Short mmCIF file of C-alpha atoms and ligand atoms in Angstrom, two decimals:
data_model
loop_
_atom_site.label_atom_id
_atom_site.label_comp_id
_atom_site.label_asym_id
_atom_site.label_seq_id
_atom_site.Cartn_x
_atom_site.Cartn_y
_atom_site.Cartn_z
CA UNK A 15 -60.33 157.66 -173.76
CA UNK A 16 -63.78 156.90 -174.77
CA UNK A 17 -63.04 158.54 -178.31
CA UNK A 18 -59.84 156.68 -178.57
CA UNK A 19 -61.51 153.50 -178.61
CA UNK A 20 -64.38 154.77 -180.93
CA UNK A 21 -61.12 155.49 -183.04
CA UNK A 22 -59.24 152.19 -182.70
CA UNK A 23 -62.89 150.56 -183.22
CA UNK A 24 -63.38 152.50 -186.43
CA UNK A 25 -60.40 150.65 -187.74
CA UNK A 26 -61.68 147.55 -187.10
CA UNK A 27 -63.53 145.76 -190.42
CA UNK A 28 -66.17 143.11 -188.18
CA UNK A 29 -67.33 142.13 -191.80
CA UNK A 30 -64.33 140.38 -192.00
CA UNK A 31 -65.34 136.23 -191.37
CA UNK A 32 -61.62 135.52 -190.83
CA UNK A 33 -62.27 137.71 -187.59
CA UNK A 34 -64.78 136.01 -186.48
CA UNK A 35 -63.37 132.53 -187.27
CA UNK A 36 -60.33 133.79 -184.80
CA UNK A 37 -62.40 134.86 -181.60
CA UNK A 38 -64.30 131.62 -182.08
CA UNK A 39 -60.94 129.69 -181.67
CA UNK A 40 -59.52 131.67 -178.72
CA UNK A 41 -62.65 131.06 -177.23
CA UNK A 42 -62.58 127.32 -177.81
CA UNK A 43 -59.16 125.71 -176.60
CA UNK A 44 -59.68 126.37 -172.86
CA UNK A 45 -63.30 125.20 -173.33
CA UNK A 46 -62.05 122.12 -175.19
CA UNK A 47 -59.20 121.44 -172.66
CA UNK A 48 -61.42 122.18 -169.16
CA UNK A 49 -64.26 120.06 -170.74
CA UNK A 50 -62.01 116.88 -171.58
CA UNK A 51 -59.52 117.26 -168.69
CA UNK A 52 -62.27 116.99 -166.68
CA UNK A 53 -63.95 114.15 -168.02
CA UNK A 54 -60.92 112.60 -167.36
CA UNK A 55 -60.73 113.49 -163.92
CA UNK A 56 -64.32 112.05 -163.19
CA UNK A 57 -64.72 108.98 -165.87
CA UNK A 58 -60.80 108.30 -167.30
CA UNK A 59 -62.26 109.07 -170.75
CA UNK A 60 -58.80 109.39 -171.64
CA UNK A 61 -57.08 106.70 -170.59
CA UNK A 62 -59.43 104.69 -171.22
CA UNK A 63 -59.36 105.64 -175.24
CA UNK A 64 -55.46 104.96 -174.82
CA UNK A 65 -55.64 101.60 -174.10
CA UNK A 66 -55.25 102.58 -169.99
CA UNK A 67 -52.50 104.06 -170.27
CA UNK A 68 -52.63 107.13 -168.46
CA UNK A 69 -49.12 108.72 -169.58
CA UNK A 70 -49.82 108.04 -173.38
CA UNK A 71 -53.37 110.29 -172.55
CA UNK A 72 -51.54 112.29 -170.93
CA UNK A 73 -49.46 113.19 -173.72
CA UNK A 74 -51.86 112.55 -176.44
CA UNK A 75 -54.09 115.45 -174.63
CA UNK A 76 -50.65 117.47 -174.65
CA UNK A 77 -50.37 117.01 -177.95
CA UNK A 78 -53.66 118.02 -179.05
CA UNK A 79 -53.19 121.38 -176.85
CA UNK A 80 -50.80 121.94 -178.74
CA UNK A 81 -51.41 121.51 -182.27
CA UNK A 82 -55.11 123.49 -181.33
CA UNK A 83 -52.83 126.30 -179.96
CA UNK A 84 -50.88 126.62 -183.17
CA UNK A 85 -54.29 126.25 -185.55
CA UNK A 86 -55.41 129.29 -182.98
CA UNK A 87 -52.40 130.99 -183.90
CA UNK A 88 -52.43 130.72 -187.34
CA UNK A 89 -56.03 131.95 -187.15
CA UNK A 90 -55.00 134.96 -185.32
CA UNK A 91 -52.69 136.41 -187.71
CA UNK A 92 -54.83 134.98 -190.92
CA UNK A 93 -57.48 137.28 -189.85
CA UNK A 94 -55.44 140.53 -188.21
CA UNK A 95 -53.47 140.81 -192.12
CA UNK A 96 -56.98 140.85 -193.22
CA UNK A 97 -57.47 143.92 -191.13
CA UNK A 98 -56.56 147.72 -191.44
CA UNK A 99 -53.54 148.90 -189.63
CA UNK A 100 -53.87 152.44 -187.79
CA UNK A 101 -51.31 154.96 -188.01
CA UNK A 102 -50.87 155.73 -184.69
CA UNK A 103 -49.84 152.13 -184.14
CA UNK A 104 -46.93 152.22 -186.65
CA UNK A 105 -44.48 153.97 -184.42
CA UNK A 106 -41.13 153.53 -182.94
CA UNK A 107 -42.40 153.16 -179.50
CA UNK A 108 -45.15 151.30 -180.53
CA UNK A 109 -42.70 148.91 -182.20
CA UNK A 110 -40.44 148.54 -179.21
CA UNK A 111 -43.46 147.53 -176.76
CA UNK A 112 -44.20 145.02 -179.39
CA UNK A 113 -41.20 143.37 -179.48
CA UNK A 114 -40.56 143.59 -175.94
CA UNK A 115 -43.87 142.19 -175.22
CA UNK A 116 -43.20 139.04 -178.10
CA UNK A 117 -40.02 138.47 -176.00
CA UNK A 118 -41.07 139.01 -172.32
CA UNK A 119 -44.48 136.97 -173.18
CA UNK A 120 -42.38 133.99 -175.12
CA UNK A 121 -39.71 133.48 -171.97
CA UNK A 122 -43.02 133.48 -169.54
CA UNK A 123 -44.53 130.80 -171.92
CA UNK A 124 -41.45 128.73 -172.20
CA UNK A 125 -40.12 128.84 -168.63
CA UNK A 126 -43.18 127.80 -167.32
CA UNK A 127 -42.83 124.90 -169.42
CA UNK A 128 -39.27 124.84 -168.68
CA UNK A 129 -40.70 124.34 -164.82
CA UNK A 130 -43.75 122.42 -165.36
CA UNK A 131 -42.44 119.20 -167.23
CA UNK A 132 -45.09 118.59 -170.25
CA UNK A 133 -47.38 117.11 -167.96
CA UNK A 134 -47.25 119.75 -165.48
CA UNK A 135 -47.85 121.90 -168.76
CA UNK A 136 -50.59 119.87 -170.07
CA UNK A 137 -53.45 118.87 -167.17
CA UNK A 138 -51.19 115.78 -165.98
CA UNK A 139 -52.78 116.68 -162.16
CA UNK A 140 -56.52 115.70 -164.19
CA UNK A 141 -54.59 112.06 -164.50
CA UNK A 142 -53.42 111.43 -161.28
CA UNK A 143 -49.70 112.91 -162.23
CA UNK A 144 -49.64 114.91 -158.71
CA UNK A 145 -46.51 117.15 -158.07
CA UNK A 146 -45.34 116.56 -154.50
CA UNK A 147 -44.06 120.59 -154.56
CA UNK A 148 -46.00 123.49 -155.53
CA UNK A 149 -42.98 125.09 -158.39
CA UNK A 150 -42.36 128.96 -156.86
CA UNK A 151 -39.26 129.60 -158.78
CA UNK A 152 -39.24 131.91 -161.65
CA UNK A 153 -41.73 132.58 -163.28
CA UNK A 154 -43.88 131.36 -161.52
CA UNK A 155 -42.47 134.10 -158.52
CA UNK A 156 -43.53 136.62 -160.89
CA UNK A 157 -46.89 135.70 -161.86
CA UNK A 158 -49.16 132.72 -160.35
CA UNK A 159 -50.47 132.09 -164.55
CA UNK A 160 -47.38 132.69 -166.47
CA UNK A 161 -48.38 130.35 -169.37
CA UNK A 162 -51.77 132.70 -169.72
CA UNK A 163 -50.19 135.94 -169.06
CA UNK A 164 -46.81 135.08 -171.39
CA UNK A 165 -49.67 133.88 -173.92
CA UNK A 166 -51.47 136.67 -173.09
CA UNK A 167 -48.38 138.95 -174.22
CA UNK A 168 -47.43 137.41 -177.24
CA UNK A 169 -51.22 138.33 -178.61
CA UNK A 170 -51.07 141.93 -177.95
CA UNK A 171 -47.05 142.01 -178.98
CA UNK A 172 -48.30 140.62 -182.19
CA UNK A 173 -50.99 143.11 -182.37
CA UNK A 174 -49.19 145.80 -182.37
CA UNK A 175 -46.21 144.77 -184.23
CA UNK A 176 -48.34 145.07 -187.32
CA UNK A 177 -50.85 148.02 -185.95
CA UNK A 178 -54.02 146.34 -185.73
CA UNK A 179 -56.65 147.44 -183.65
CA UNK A 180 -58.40 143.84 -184.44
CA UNK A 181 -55.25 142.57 -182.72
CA UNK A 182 -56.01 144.77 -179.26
CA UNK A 183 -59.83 143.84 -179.70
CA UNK A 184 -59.02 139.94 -179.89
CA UNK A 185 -56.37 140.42 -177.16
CA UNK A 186 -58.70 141.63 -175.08
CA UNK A 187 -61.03 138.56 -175.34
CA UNK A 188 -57.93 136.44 -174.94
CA UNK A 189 -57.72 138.13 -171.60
CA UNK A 190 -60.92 137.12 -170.92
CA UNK A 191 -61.09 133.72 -171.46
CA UNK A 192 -57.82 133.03 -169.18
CA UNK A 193 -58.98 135.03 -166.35
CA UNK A 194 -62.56 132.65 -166.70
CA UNK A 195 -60.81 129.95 -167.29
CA UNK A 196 -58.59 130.49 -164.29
CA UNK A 197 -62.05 131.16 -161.93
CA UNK A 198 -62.93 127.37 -162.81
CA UNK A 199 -59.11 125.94 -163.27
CA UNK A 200 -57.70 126.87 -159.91
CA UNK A 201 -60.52 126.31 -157.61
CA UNK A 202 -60.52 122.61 -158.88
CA UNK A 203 -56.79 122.12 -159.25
CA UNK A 204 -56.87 123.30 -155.24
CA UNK A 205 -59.61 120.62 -154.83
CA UNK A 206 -57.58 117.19 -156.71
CA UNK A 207 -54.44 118.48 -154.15
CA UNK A 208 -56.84 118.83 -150.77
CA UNK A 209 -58.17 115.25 -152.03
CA UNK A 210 -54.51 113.39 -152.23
CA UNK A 211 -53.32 115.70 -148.85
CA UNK A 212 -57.04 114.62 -147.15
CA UNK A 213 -56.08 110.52 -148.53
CA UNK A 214 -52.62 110.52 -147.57
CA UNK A 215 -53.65 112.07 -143.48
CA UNK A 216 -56.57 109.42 -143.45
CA UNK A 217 -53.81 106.66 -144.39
CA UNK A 218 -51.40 107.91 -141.84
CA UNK A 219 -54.15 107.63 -139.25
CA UNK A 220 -55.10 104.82 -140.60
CA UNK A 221 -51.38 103.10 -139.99
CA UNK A 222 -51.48 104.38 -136.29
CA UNK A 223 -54.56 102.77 -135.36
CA UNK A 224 -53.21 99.51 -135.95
C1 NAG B 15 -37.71 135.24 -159.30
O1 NAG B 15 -36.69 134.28 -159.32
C2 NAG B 15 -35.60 134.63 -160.17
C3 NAG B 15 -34.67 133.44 -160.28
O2 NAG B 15 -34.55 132.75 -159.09
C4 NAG B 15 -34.93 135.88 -159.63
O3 NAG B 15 -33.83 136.23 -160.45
C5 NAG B 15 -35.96 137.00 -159.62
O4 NAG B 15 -35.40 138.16 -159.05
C6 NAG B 15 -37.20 136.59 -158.85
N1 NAG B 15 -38.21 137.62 -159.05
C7 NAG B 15 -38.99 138.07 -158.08
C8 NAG B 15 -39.99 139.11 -158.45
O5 NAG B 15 -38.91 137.68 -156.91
#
């Protein structure tokens, strides 16, 4: 195992500033969108730069998502065809997980959507866009993140589809920053829900009493 890796690493060229440029970006976007969404949340930064409109934030933010997702993207397989490909990657099988992965990763990614709504997608909970029913149909039956996990996919189906241990290596850092990102994302998605379900009781109580 541990040789296997030295191997894979051995094909991987870190003098390369495309590669660099690429982990930088798949670092970034959930940094960017946590950090704003949550400024939101707290001060209306958003809305407030929209004129207070909170659905043309909403979908400005959604937008910007995105168009950083496809610059992250583009990024990603700028700097993998700068790297070398390794041999043992090139085969049949190898080829078959890689498109499987691209296609099991994509549906996951665009059923969630499917699901979600763009808001749902895109932080609309951050603006006050509250869904009355937690979605449990597919996909999100098979996987609590499918967005993350689908997007999650699609890197390491691209990475081997053209043999690059660069690919697994900036996978694995995409793995990363979901599973972080999902420490702080859920914990306060959980908290803007208990806040509405706490309001709503309190005004309920508050009806009886009079
Ligand atoms: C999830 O839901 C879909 C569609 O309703 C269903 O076909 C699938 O079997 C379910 N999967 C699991 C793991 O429950």
């Amino acid at each position: 195992m541990a040789s296997l890796l030295s191997n894979l690493a051995s094909y991987v060229d870190f003098d390369k500033q495309s590669l660099l440029v690429s982990a930088a970006s798949i670092a970034f976007n959930p940094l960017f969108w946590n950090i704003v969404a949550r400024q939101e949340y707290r001060n209306q930064i958003l809305t407030k730069l929209f004129g207070g409109s909170r659905i043309v934030a909403n979908y400005a933010l959604a937008a910007t998502i995105f168009s950083i997702g496809l610059v992250r993207d583009y990024l990603y397989k700028t700097a993998i065809s700068e790297q070398p490909s390794h041999p043992l990657l090139q085969g049949l099988h190898v080829q078959a997980a890689a498109w499987t992965l691209l296609a099991a990763g994509n549906i996951l990614v665009v059923s969630s959507t499917w699901q979600l709504g763009i808001q749902g997608t895109f932080l609309g909970d951050y603006f006050g866009f509250l869904k009355e029913e937690m979605v449990t149909g597919f996909p999100f039956n098979v996987t609590g993140a499918p967005m993350y996990w689908g997007s999650t996919m699609s890197f390491l189906g691209t990475a081997l589809l053209f043999g690059k241990p660069a690919g697994l290596l900036l996978t694995v850092e995409v793995f990363l920053v979901y599973v972080v990102a999902l420490r702080f994302e859920d914990p306060f998605t959980s908290g803007i829900y208990a806040k509405r379900d706490r309001e709503r009781a309190a005004a309920k109580a508050g009806k009886k009493s009079n």
